[in-house]
Protein backbone atom coordinates (compact mmCIF):
# COMPACT_ATOMS: atom_id res chain seq x y z
CA UNK A 1 0.00 0.00 0.00
CA UNK A 2 1.43 3.38 -0.99
CA UNK A 3 0.17 6.42 0.87
CA UNK A 4 1.71 9.39 -0.89
CA UNK A 5 0.51 12.71 0.47
CA UNK A 6 1.41 16.12 -0.95
CA UNK A 7 0.99 19.13 1.32
CA UNK A 8 2.13 22.70 0.77
CA UNK A 9 4.24 24.03 3.62
CA UNK A 10 2.10 26.00 6.11
CA UNK A 11 -1.26 24.80 4.74
CA UNK A 12 -4.16 22.92 6.29
CA UNK A 13 -4.74 19.41 5.00
CA UNK A 14 -6.96 16.42 5.72
CA UNK A 15 -5.77 12.91 4.98
CA UNK A 16 -8.57 10.35 4.64
CA UNK A 17 -7.82 6.65 4.73
CA UNK A 18 -10.50 4.09 3.85
CA UNK A 19 -9.94 0.96 5.92
CA UNK A 20 -10.54 -2.13 3.81
CA UNK A 21 -9.27 -5.70 3.82
CA UNK A 22 -7.68 -7.54 0.88
CA UNK A 23 -11.17 -8.20 -0.55
CA UNK A 24 -12.03 -4.48 -0.34
CA UNK A 25 -14.47 -5.02 2.57
CA UNK A 26 -14.58 -2.34 5.30
CA UNK A 27 -12.60 -2.97 8.50
CA UNK A 28 -14.66 -1.49 11.32
CA UNK A 29 -12.70 -0.06 14.26
CA UNK A 30 -15.28 1.72 16.42
CA UNK A 31 -13.76 2.44 19.83
CA UNK A 32 -10.17 2.12 18.60
CA UNK A 33 -7.43 4.66 19.25
CA UNK A 34 -5.26 5.79 16.35
CA UNK A 35 -1.88 7.50 16.00
CA UNK A 36 -0.20 9.21 13.03
CA UNK A 37 3.41 10.38 13.14
CA UNK A 38 5.75 12.16 10.74
CA UNK A 39 9.54 12.28 11.05
CA UNK A 40 12.50 12.86 8.76
CA UNK A 41 13.27 9.13 8.86
CA UNK A 42 12.26 6.09 10.89
CA UNK A 43 14.70 6.72 13.75
CA UNK A 44 14.58 10.51 14.01
CA UNK A 45 12.55 12.91 16.17
CA UNK A 46 8.78 12.97 15.65
CA UNK A 47 7.82 16.26 13.95
CA UNK A 48 4.04 15.74 13.80
CA UNK A 49 1.95 13.55 16.08
CA UNK A 50 -1.81 13.24 15.70
CA UNK A 51 -3.99 10.92 17.76
CA UNK A 52 -7.63 10.26 18.50
CA UNK A 53 -6.86 11.48 22.04
CA UNK A 54 -5.51 14.90 20.97
CA UNK A 55 -8.30 15.42 18.42
CA UNK A 56 -6.04 15.18 15.38
CA UNK A 57 -7.67 11.94 14.18
CA UNK A 58 -11.32 11.04 13.70
CA UNK A 59 -12.57 7.49 13.14
CA UNK A 60 -15.88 7.16 11.29
CA UNK A 61 -17.61 3.80 10.92
CA UNK A 62 -20.89 3.54 9.00
CA UNK A 63 -22.74 0.46 7.85
CA UNK A 64 -20.82 0.52 4.55
CA UNK A 65 -17.41 2.07 5.25
CA UNK A 66 -14.73 2.79 7.80
CA UNK A 67 -12.51 5.88 7.56
CA UNK A 68 -9.71 7.52 9.47
CA UNK A 69 -9.35 11.27 8.95
CA UNK A 70 -6.11 12.99 10.00
CA UNK A 71 -6.26 16.78 10.30
CA UNK A 72 -3.06 18.76 9.76
CA UNK A 73 -2.95 22.47 10.56
CA UNK A 74 -0.46 25.15 9.41
CA UNK A 75 1.72 24.68 12.50
CA UNK A 76 2.07 20.97 11.64
CA UNK A 77 3.02 21.56 8.03
CA UNK A 78 5.35 24.48 8.67
CA UNK A 79 8.43 22.25 8.38
CA UNK A 80 11.20 22.22 5.80
CA UNK A 81 10.24 21.08 2.31
CA UNK A 82 11.27 17.48 1.64
CA UNK A 83 10.40 13.82 1.86
CA UNK A 84 9.32 12.43 5.22
CA UNK A 85 8.60 9.09 6.87
CA UNK A 86 4.98 8.72 8.03
CA UNK A 87 3.14 6.01 9.91
CA UNK A 88 -0.48 5.34 10.85
CA UNK A 89 -1.42 2.73 13.44
CA UNK A 90 -4.32 1.89 15.74
CA UNK A 91 -5.15 -0.15 18.82
CA UNK A 92 -8.54 -1.85 18.76
CA UNK A 93 -10.93 -2.33 21.68
CA UNK A 94 -9.32 -5.73 22.41
CA UNK A 95 -5.90 -3.98 22.82
CA UNK A 96 -4.56 -5.45 19.54
CA UNK A 97 -2.04 -3.23 17.70
CA UNK A 98 -2.16 -2.75 13.92
CA UNK A 99 -0.03 -0.70 11.55
CA UNK A 100 -1.93 0.58 8.52
CA UNK A 101 1.17 1.97 6.81
CA UNK A 102 4.74 2.79 7.73
CA UNK A 103 6.66 4.29 4.83
CA UNK A 104 9.72 6.45 4.34
CA UNK A 105 9.61 9.44 2.05
CA UNK A 106 5.96 9.47 1.16
CA UNK A 107 4.76 12.70 2.66
CA UNK A 108 6.01 15.48 0.41
CA UNK A 109 5.82 19.09 1.53
CA UNK A 110 6.79 21.43 -1.32
CA UNK A 111 7.68 25.03 -0.52
CA UNK A 112 5.09 27.62 -1.51
CA UNK A 113 6.12 30.18 -4.11
CA UNK A 114 4.21 32.94 -2.28
CA UNK A 115 3.79 33.02 1.51
GROMACS .gro file of N, CA and C in nm:
model
  345
    1UNK      N    1   0.084  -0.117   0.000
    1UNK     CA    2   0.000   0.000   0.000
    1UNK      C    3   0.089   0.124   0.000
    2UNK      N    4   0.070   0.212  -0.094
    2UNK     CA    5   0.143   0.338  -0.099
    2UNK      C    6   0.051   0.450  -0.057
    3UNK      N    7   0.097   0.531   0.035
    3UNK     CA    8   0.017   0.642   0.087
    3UNK      C    9   0.094   0.771   0.069
    4UNK      N   10   0.102   0.815  -0.056
    4UNK     CA   11   0.171   0.939  -0.089
    4UNK      C   12   0.078   1.056  -0.061
    5UNK      N   13   0.129   1.154   0.012
    5UNK     CA   14   0.051   1.271   0.047
    5UNK      C   15   0.133   1.394   0.012
    6UNK      N   16   0.075   1.487  -0.062
    6UNK     CA   17   0.141   1.612  -0.095
    6UNK      C   18   0.072   1.725  -0.021
    7UNK      N   19   0.151   1.803   0.053
    7UNK     CA   20   0.099   1.913   0.132
    7UNK      C   21   0.191   2.033   0.111
    8UNK      N   22   0.132   2.149   0.085
    8UNK     CA   23   0.213   2.270   0.077
    8UNK      C   24   0.250   2.315   0.218
    9UNK      N   25   0.373   2.358   0.234
    9UNK     CA   26   0.424   2.403   0.362
    9UNK      C   27   0.334   2.514   0.417
   10UNK      N   28   0.292   2.499   0.544
   10UNK     CA   29   0.210   2.600   0.611
   10UNK      C   30   0.062   2.594   0.581
   11UNK      N   31   0.016   2.493   0.507
   11UNK     CA   32  -0.126   2.480   0.474
   11UNK      C   33  -0.198   2.382   0.565
   12UNK      N   34  -0.330   2.394   0.569
   12UNK     CA   35  -0.416   2.292   0.629
   12UNK      C   36  -0.428   2.176   0.532
   13UNK      N   37  -0.450   2.056   0.585
   13UNK     CA   38  -0.474   1.941   0.500
   13UNK      C   39  -0.546   1.834   0.580
   14UNK      N   40  -0.631   1.759   0.512
   14UNK     CA   41  -0.696   1.642   0.572
   14UNK      C   42  -0.658   1.520   0.491
   15UNK      N   43  -0.613   1.418   0.561
   15UNK     CA   44  -0.577   1.291   0.498
   15UNK      C   45  -0.685   1.191   0.536
   16UNK      N   46  -0.753   1.135   0.437
   16UNK     CA   47  -0.857   1.035   0.464
   16UNK      C   48  -0.810   0.899   0.415
   17UNK      N   49  -0.821   0.802   0.504
   17UNK     CA   50  -0.782   0.665   0.473
   17UNK      C   51  -0.906   0.577   0.487
   18UNK      N   52  -0.943   0.508   0.379
   18UNK     CA   53  -1.050   0.409   0.385
   18UNK      C   54  -0.990   0.277   0.432
   19UNK      N   55  -1.045   0.222   0.538
   19UNK     CA   56  -0.994   0.096   0.592
   19UNK      C   57  -1.068  -0.020   0.529
   20UNK      N   58  -0.996  -0.097   0.448
   20UNK     CA   59  -1.054  -0.213   0.381
   20UNK      C   60  -0.957  -0.330   0.389
   21UNK      N   61  -1.011  -0.451   0.383
   21UNK     CA   62  -0.927  -0.570   0.382
   21UNK      C   63  -0.886  -0.603   0.239
   22UNK      N   64  -0.818  -0.716   0.221
   22UNK     CA   65  -0.768  -0.754   0.088
   22UNK      C   66  -0.879  -0.779  -0.014
   23UNK      N   67  -1.002  -0.802   0.034
   23UNK     CA   68  -1.117  -0.820  -0.055
   23UNK      C   69  -1.198  -0.692  -0.072
   24UNK      N   70  -1.142  -0.580  -0.025
   24UNK     CA   71  -1.203  -0.448  -0.034
   24UNK      C   72  -1.329  -0.433   0.053
   25UNK      N   73  -1.339  -0.514   0.161
   25UNK     CA   74  -1.447  -0.502   0.257
   25UNK      C   75  -1.404  -0.408   0.370
   26UNK      N   76  -1.495  -0.327   0.422
   26UNK     CA   77  -1.458  -0.234   0.530
   26UNK      C   78  -1.408  -0.308   0.654
   27UNK      N   79  -1.309  -0.248   0.721
   27UNK     CA   80  -1.260  -0.297   0.850
   27UNK      C   81  -1.311  -0.197   0.954
   28UNK      N   82  -1.404  -0.239   1.035
   28UNK     CA   83  -1.466  -0.149   1.132
   28UNK      C   84  -1.384  -0.145   1.260
   29UNK      N   85  -1.356  -0.022   1.309
   29UNK     CA   86  -1.270  -0.006   1.426
   29UNK      C   87  -1.331   0.089   1.530
   30UNK      N   88  -1.462   0.088   1.542
   30UNK     CA   89  -1.528   0.172   1.642
   30UNK      C   90  -1.465   0.147   1.779
   31UNK      N   91  -1.434   0.255   1.849
   31UNK     CA   92  -1.376   0.244   1.983
   31UNK      C   93  -1.225   0.231   1.985
   32UNK      N   94  -1.163   0.224   1.867
   32UNK     CA   95  -1.017   0.212   1.860
   32UNK      C   96  -0.952   0.348   1.886
   33UNK      N   97  -0.823   0.344   1.918
   33UNK     CA   98  -0.743   0.466   1.925
   33UNK      C   99  -0.642   0.460   1.812
   34UNK      N  100  -0.617   0.575   1.750
   34UNK     CA  101  -0.526   0.579   1.635
   34UNK      C  102  -0.416   0.681   1.658
   35UNK      N  103  -0.303   0.660   1.589
   35UNK     CA  104  -0.188   0.750   1.600
   35UNK      C  105  -0.122   0.764   1.464
   36UNK      N  106  -0.089   0.888   1.428
   36UNK     CA  107  -0.020   0.921   1.303
   36UNK      C  108   0.103   1.003   1.339
   37UNK      N  109   0.218   0.963   1.287
   37UNK     CA  110   0.341   1.038   1.314
   37UNK      C  111   0.414   1.069   1.184
   38UNK      N  112   0.489   1.177   1.186
   38UNK     CA  113   0.575   1.216   1.074
   38UNK      C  114   0.712   1.248   1.133
   39UNK      N  115   0.817   1.197   1.067
   39UNK     CA  116   0.954   1.228   1.105
   39UNK      C  117   1.040   1.227   0.980
   40UNK      N  118   1.161   1.281   0.992
   40UNK     CA  119   1.250   1.286   0.876
   40UNK      C  120   1.284   1.145   0.828
   41UNK      N  121   1.309   1.054   0.921
   41UNK     CA  122   1.327   0.913   0.886
   41UNK      C  123   1.280   0.828   1.004
   42UNK      N  124   1.288   0.699   0.990
   42UNK     CA  125   1.226   0.609   1.089
   42UNK      C  126   1.283   0.624   1.229
   43UNK      N  127   1.409   0.665   1.242
   43UNK     CA  128   1.470   0.672   1.375
   43UNK      C  129   1.491   0.814   1.426
   44UNK      N  130   1.436   0.914   1.358
   44UNK     CA  131   1.458   1.051   1.401
   44UNK      C  132   1.339   1.104   1.482
   45UNK      N  133   1.355   1.225   1.534
   45UNK     CA  134   1.255   1.291   1.617
   45UNK      C  135   1.121   1.303   1.545
   46UNK      N  136   1.013   1.282   1.619
   46UNK     CA  137   0.878   1.297   1.565
   46UNK      C  138   0.849   1.446   1.549
   47UNK      N  139   0.812   1.485   1.427
   47UNK     CA  140   0.782   1.626   1.395
   47UNK      C  141   0.633   1.657   1.406
   48UNK      N  142   0.550   1.559   1.372
   48UNK     CA  143   0.404   1.574   1.380
   48UNK      C  144   0.350   1.450   1.448
   49UNK      N  145   0.262   1.468   1.545
   49UNK     CA  146   0.195   1.355   1.608
   49UNK      C  147   0.047   1.388   1.624
   50UNK      N  148  -0.036   1.308   1.561
   50UNK     CA  149  -0.181   1.324   1.570
   50UNK      C  150  -0.239   1.195   1.627
   51UNK      N  151  -0.336   1.208   1.716
   51UNK     CA  152  -0.399   1.092   1.776
   51UNK      C  153  -0.549   1.116   1.789
   52UNK      N  154  -0.622   1.010   1.819
   52UNK     CA  155  -0.763   1.026   1.850
   52UNK      C  156  -0.777   1.099   1.984
   53UNK      N  157  -0.680   1.082   2.074
   53UNK     CA  158  -0.686   1.148   2.204
   53UNK      C  159  -0.665   1.298   2.195
   54UNK      N  160  -0.575   1.345   2.105
   54UNK     CA  161  -0.551   1.490   2.097
   54UNK      C  162  -0.639   1.558   1.992
   55UNK      N  163  -0.734   1.484   1.936
   55UNK     CA  164  -0.830   1.542   1.842
   55UNK      C  165  -0.781   1.554   1.699
   56UNK      N  166  -0.660   1.509   1.672
   56UNK     CA  167  -0.604   1.518   1.538
   56UNK      C  168  -0.650   1.408   1.444
   57UNK      N  169  -0.716   1.305   1.499
   57UNK     CA  170  -0.767   1.194   1.418
   57UNK      C  171  -0.911   1.165   1.455
   58UNK      N  172  -0.994   1.147   1.352
   58UNK     CA  173  -1.132   1.104   1.370
   58UNK      C  174  -1.150   0.968   1.304
   59UNK      N  175  -1.221   0.879   1.372
   59UNK     CA  176  -1.257   0.749   1.314
   59UNK      C  177  -1.407   0.751   1.289
   60UNK      N  178  -1.446   0.717   1.166
   60UNK     CA  179  -1.588   0.716   1.129
   60UNK      C  180  -1.622   0.578   1.072
   61UNK      N  181  -1.710   0.507   1.140
   61UNK     CA  182  -1.761   0.380   1.092
   61UNK      C  183  -1.909   0.397   1.059
   62UNK      N  184  -1.948   0.360   0.937
   62UNK     CA  185  -2.089   0.354   0.900
   62UNK      C  186  -2.119   0.210   0.865
   63UNK      N  187  -2.239   0.184   0.820
   63UNK     CA  188  -2.274   0.046   0.785
   63UNK      C  189  -2.200  -0.003   0.660
   64UNK      N  190  -2.146   0.091   0.581
   64UNK     CA  191  -2.082   0.052   0.455
   64UNK      C  192  -1.935   0.088   0.443
   65UNK      N  193  -1.881   0.169   0.536
   65UNK     CA  194  -1.741   0.207   0.525
   65UNK      C  195  -1.681   0.243   0.660
   66UNK      N  196  -1.548   0.240   0.662
   66UNK     CA  197  -1.473   0.279   0.780
   66UNK      C  198  -1.360   0.371   0.735
   67UNK      N  199  -1.351   0.490   0.797
   67UNK     CA  200  -1.251   0.588   0.756
   67UNK      C  201  -1.176   0.642   0.876
   68UNK      N  202  -1.050   0.675   0.852
   68UNK     CA  203  -0.971   0.752   0.947
   68UNK      C  204  -0.939   0.884   0.878
   69UNK      N  205  -0.967   0.995   0.949
   69UNK     CA  206  -0.935   1.127   0.895
   69UNK      C  207  -0.833   1.193   0.986
   70UNK      N  208  -0.718   1.231   0.928
   70UNK     CA  209  -0.611   1.299   1.000
   70UNK      C  210  -0.614   1.445   0.959
   71UNK      N  211  -0.620   1.535   1.058
   71UNK     CA  212  -0.626   1.678   1.030
   71UNK      C  213  -0.491   1.742   1.062
   72UNK      N  214  -0.432   1.803   0.959
   72UNK     CA  215  -0.306   1.876   0.976
   72UNK      C  216  -0.335   2.025   0.968
   73UNK      N  217  -0.276   2.103   1.058
   73UNK     CA  218  -0.295   2.247   1.056
   73UNK      C  219  -0.164   2.314   1.012
   74UNK      N  220  -0.167   2.446   0.989
   74UNK     CA  221  -0.046   2.515   0.941
   74UNK      C  222   0.076   2.500   1.031
   75UNK      N  223   0.057   2.490   1.162
   75UNK     CA  224   0.172   2.468   1.250
   75UNK      C  225   0.236   2.331   1.226
   76UNK      N  226   0.154   2.231   1.194
   76UNK     CA  227   0.207   2.097   1.164
   76UNK      C  228   0.290   2.098   1.037
   77UNK      N  229   0.238   2.163   0.934
   77UNK     CA  230   0.302   2.156   0.803
   77UNK      C  231   0.407   2.264   0.779
   78UNK      N  232   0.433   2.344   0.879
   78UNK     CA  233   0.535   2.448   0.867
   78UNK      C  234   0.673   2.391   0.901
   79UNK      N  235   0.713   2.289   0.824
   79UNK     CA  236   0.843   2.225   0.838
   79UNK      C  237   0.914   2.237   0.704
   80UNK      N  238   1.043   2.210   0.704
   80UNK     CA  239   1.120   2.222   0.580
   80UNK      C  240   1.062   2.135   0.469
   81UNK      N  241   1.068   2.186   0.347
   81UNK     CA  242   1.024   2.108   0.231
   81UNK      C  243   1.111   1.984   0.219
   82UNK      N  244   1.051   1.871   0.182
   82UNK     CA  245   1.127   1.748   0.164
   82UNK      C  246   1.041   1.625   0.175
   83UNK      N  247   1.106   1.512   0.175
   83UNK     CA  248   1.040   1.382   0.186
   83UNK      C  249   1.048   1.337   0.331
   84UNK      N  250   0.939   1.283   0.382
   84UNK     CA  251   0.932   1.243   0.522
   84UNK      C  252   0.876   1.102   0.537
   85UNK      N  253   0.916   1.038   0.645
   85UNK     CA  254   0.860   0.909   0.687
   85UNK      C  255   0.726   0.938   0.756
   86UNK      N  256   0.623   0.858   0.728
   86UNK     CA  257   0.498   0.872   0.803
   86UNK      C  258   0.439   0.736   0.831
   87UNK      N  259   0.367   0.729   0.944
   87UNK     CA  260   0.314   0.601   0.991
   87UNK      C  261   0.178   0.623   1.055
   88UNK      N  262   0.085   0.533   1.025
   88UNK     CA  263  -0.048   0.534   1.085
   88UNK      C  264  -0.074   0.397   1.148
   89UNK      N  265  -0.113   0.398   1.275
   89UNK     CA  266  -0.142   0.273   1.344
   89UNK      C  267  -0.264   0.293   1.434
   90UNK      N  268  -0.321   0.180   1.479
   90UNK     CA  269  -0.432   0.189   1.574
   90UNK      C  270  -0.429   0.071   1.669
   91UNK      N  271  -0.496   0.090   1.781
   91UNK     CA  272  -0.515  -0.015   1.882
   91UNK      C  273  -0.665  -0.035   1.894
   92UNK      N  274  -0.710  -0.160   1.872
   92UNK     CA  275  -0.854  -0.185   1.876
   92UNK      C  276  -0.903  -0.201   2.020
   93UNK      N  277  -1.033  -0.223   2.035
   93UNK     CA  278  -1.093  -0.233   2.168
   93UNK      C  279  -1.045  -0.356   2.245
   94UNK      N  280  -0.987  -0.454   2.175
   94UNK     CA  281  -0.932  -0.573   2.241
   94UNK      C  282  -0.782  -0.556   2.269
   95UNK      N  283  -0.729  -0.433   2.257
   95UNK     CA  284  -0.590  -0.398   2.282
   95UNK      C  285  -0.493  -0.465   2.183
   96UNK      N  286  -0.542  -0.492   2.061
   96UNK     CA  287  -0.456  -0.545   1.954
   96UNK      C  288  -0.402  -0.428   1.873
   97UNK      N  289  -0.272  -0.432   1.842
   97UNK     CA  290  -0.204  -0.323   1.770
   97UNK      C  291  -0.193  -0.356   1.622
   98UNK      N  292  -0.223  -0.258   1.537
   98UNK     CA  293  -0.216  -0.275   1.392
   98UNK      C  294  -0.149  -0.153   1.329
   99UNK      N  295  -0.062  -0.178   1.232
   99UNK     CA  296  -0.003  -0.070   1.155
   99UNK      C  297  -0.069  -0.069   1.018
  100UNK      N  298  -0.125   0.044   0.981
  100UNK     CA  299  -0.193   0.058   0.852
  100UNK      C  300  -0.090   0.086   0.743
  101UNK      N  301   0.003   0.177   0.769
  101UNK     CA  302   0.117   0.197   0.681
  101UNK      C  303   0.232   0.256   0.760
  102UNK      N  304   0.351   0.229   0.712
  102UNK     CA  305   0.474   0.279   0.773
  102UNK      C  306   0.574   0.290   0.659
  103UNK      N  307   0.590   0.413   0.606
  103UNK     CA  308   0.666   0.429   0.483
  103UNK      C  309   0.758   0.550   0.491
  104UNK      N  310   0.877   0.535   0.438
  104UNK     CA  311   0.972   0.645   0.434
  104UNK      C  312   0.954   0.724   0.306
  105UNK      N  313   0.958   0.857   0.321
  105UNK     CA  314   0.961   0.944   0.205
  105UNK      C  315   0.832   0.963   0.131
  106UNK      N  316   0.720   0.937   0.193
  106UNK     CA  317   0.596   0.947   0.116
  106UNK      C  318   0.507   1.063   0.153
  107UNK      N  319   0.547   1.144   0.249
  107UNK     CA  320   0.476   1.270   0.266
  107UNK      C  321   0.568   1.378   0.211
  108UNK      N  322   0.521   1.449   0.113
  108UNK     CA  323   0.601   1.548   0.041
  108UNK      C  324   0.545   1.685   0.072
  109UNK      N  325   0.628   1.775   0.118
  109UNK     CA  326   0.582   1.909   0.153
  109UNK      C  327   0.659   2.010   0.071
  110UNK      N  328   0.609   2.044  -0.050
  110UNK     CA  329   0.679   2.143  -0.132
  110UNK      C  330   0.670   2.284  -0.071
  111UNK      N  331   0.768   2.365  -0.097
  111UNK     CA  332   0.768   2.503  -0.052
  111UNK      C  333   0.674   2.585  -0.140
  112UNK      N  334   0.597   2.672  -0.076
  112UNK     CA  335   0.509   2.762  -0.151
  112UNK      C  336   0.593   2.866  -0.224
  113UNK      N  337   0.546   2.909  -0.339
  113UNK     CA  338   0.612   3.018  -0.411
  113UNK      C  339   0.585   3.150  -0.341
  114UNK      N  340   0.460   3.169  -0.296
  114UNK     CA  341   0.421   3.294  -0.228
  114UNK      C  342   0.373   3.258  -0.089
  115UNK      N  343   0.425   3.326   0.013
  115UNK     CA  344   0.379   3.302   0.151
  115UNK      C  345   0.323   3.428   0.208
   0.00000   0.00000   0.00000
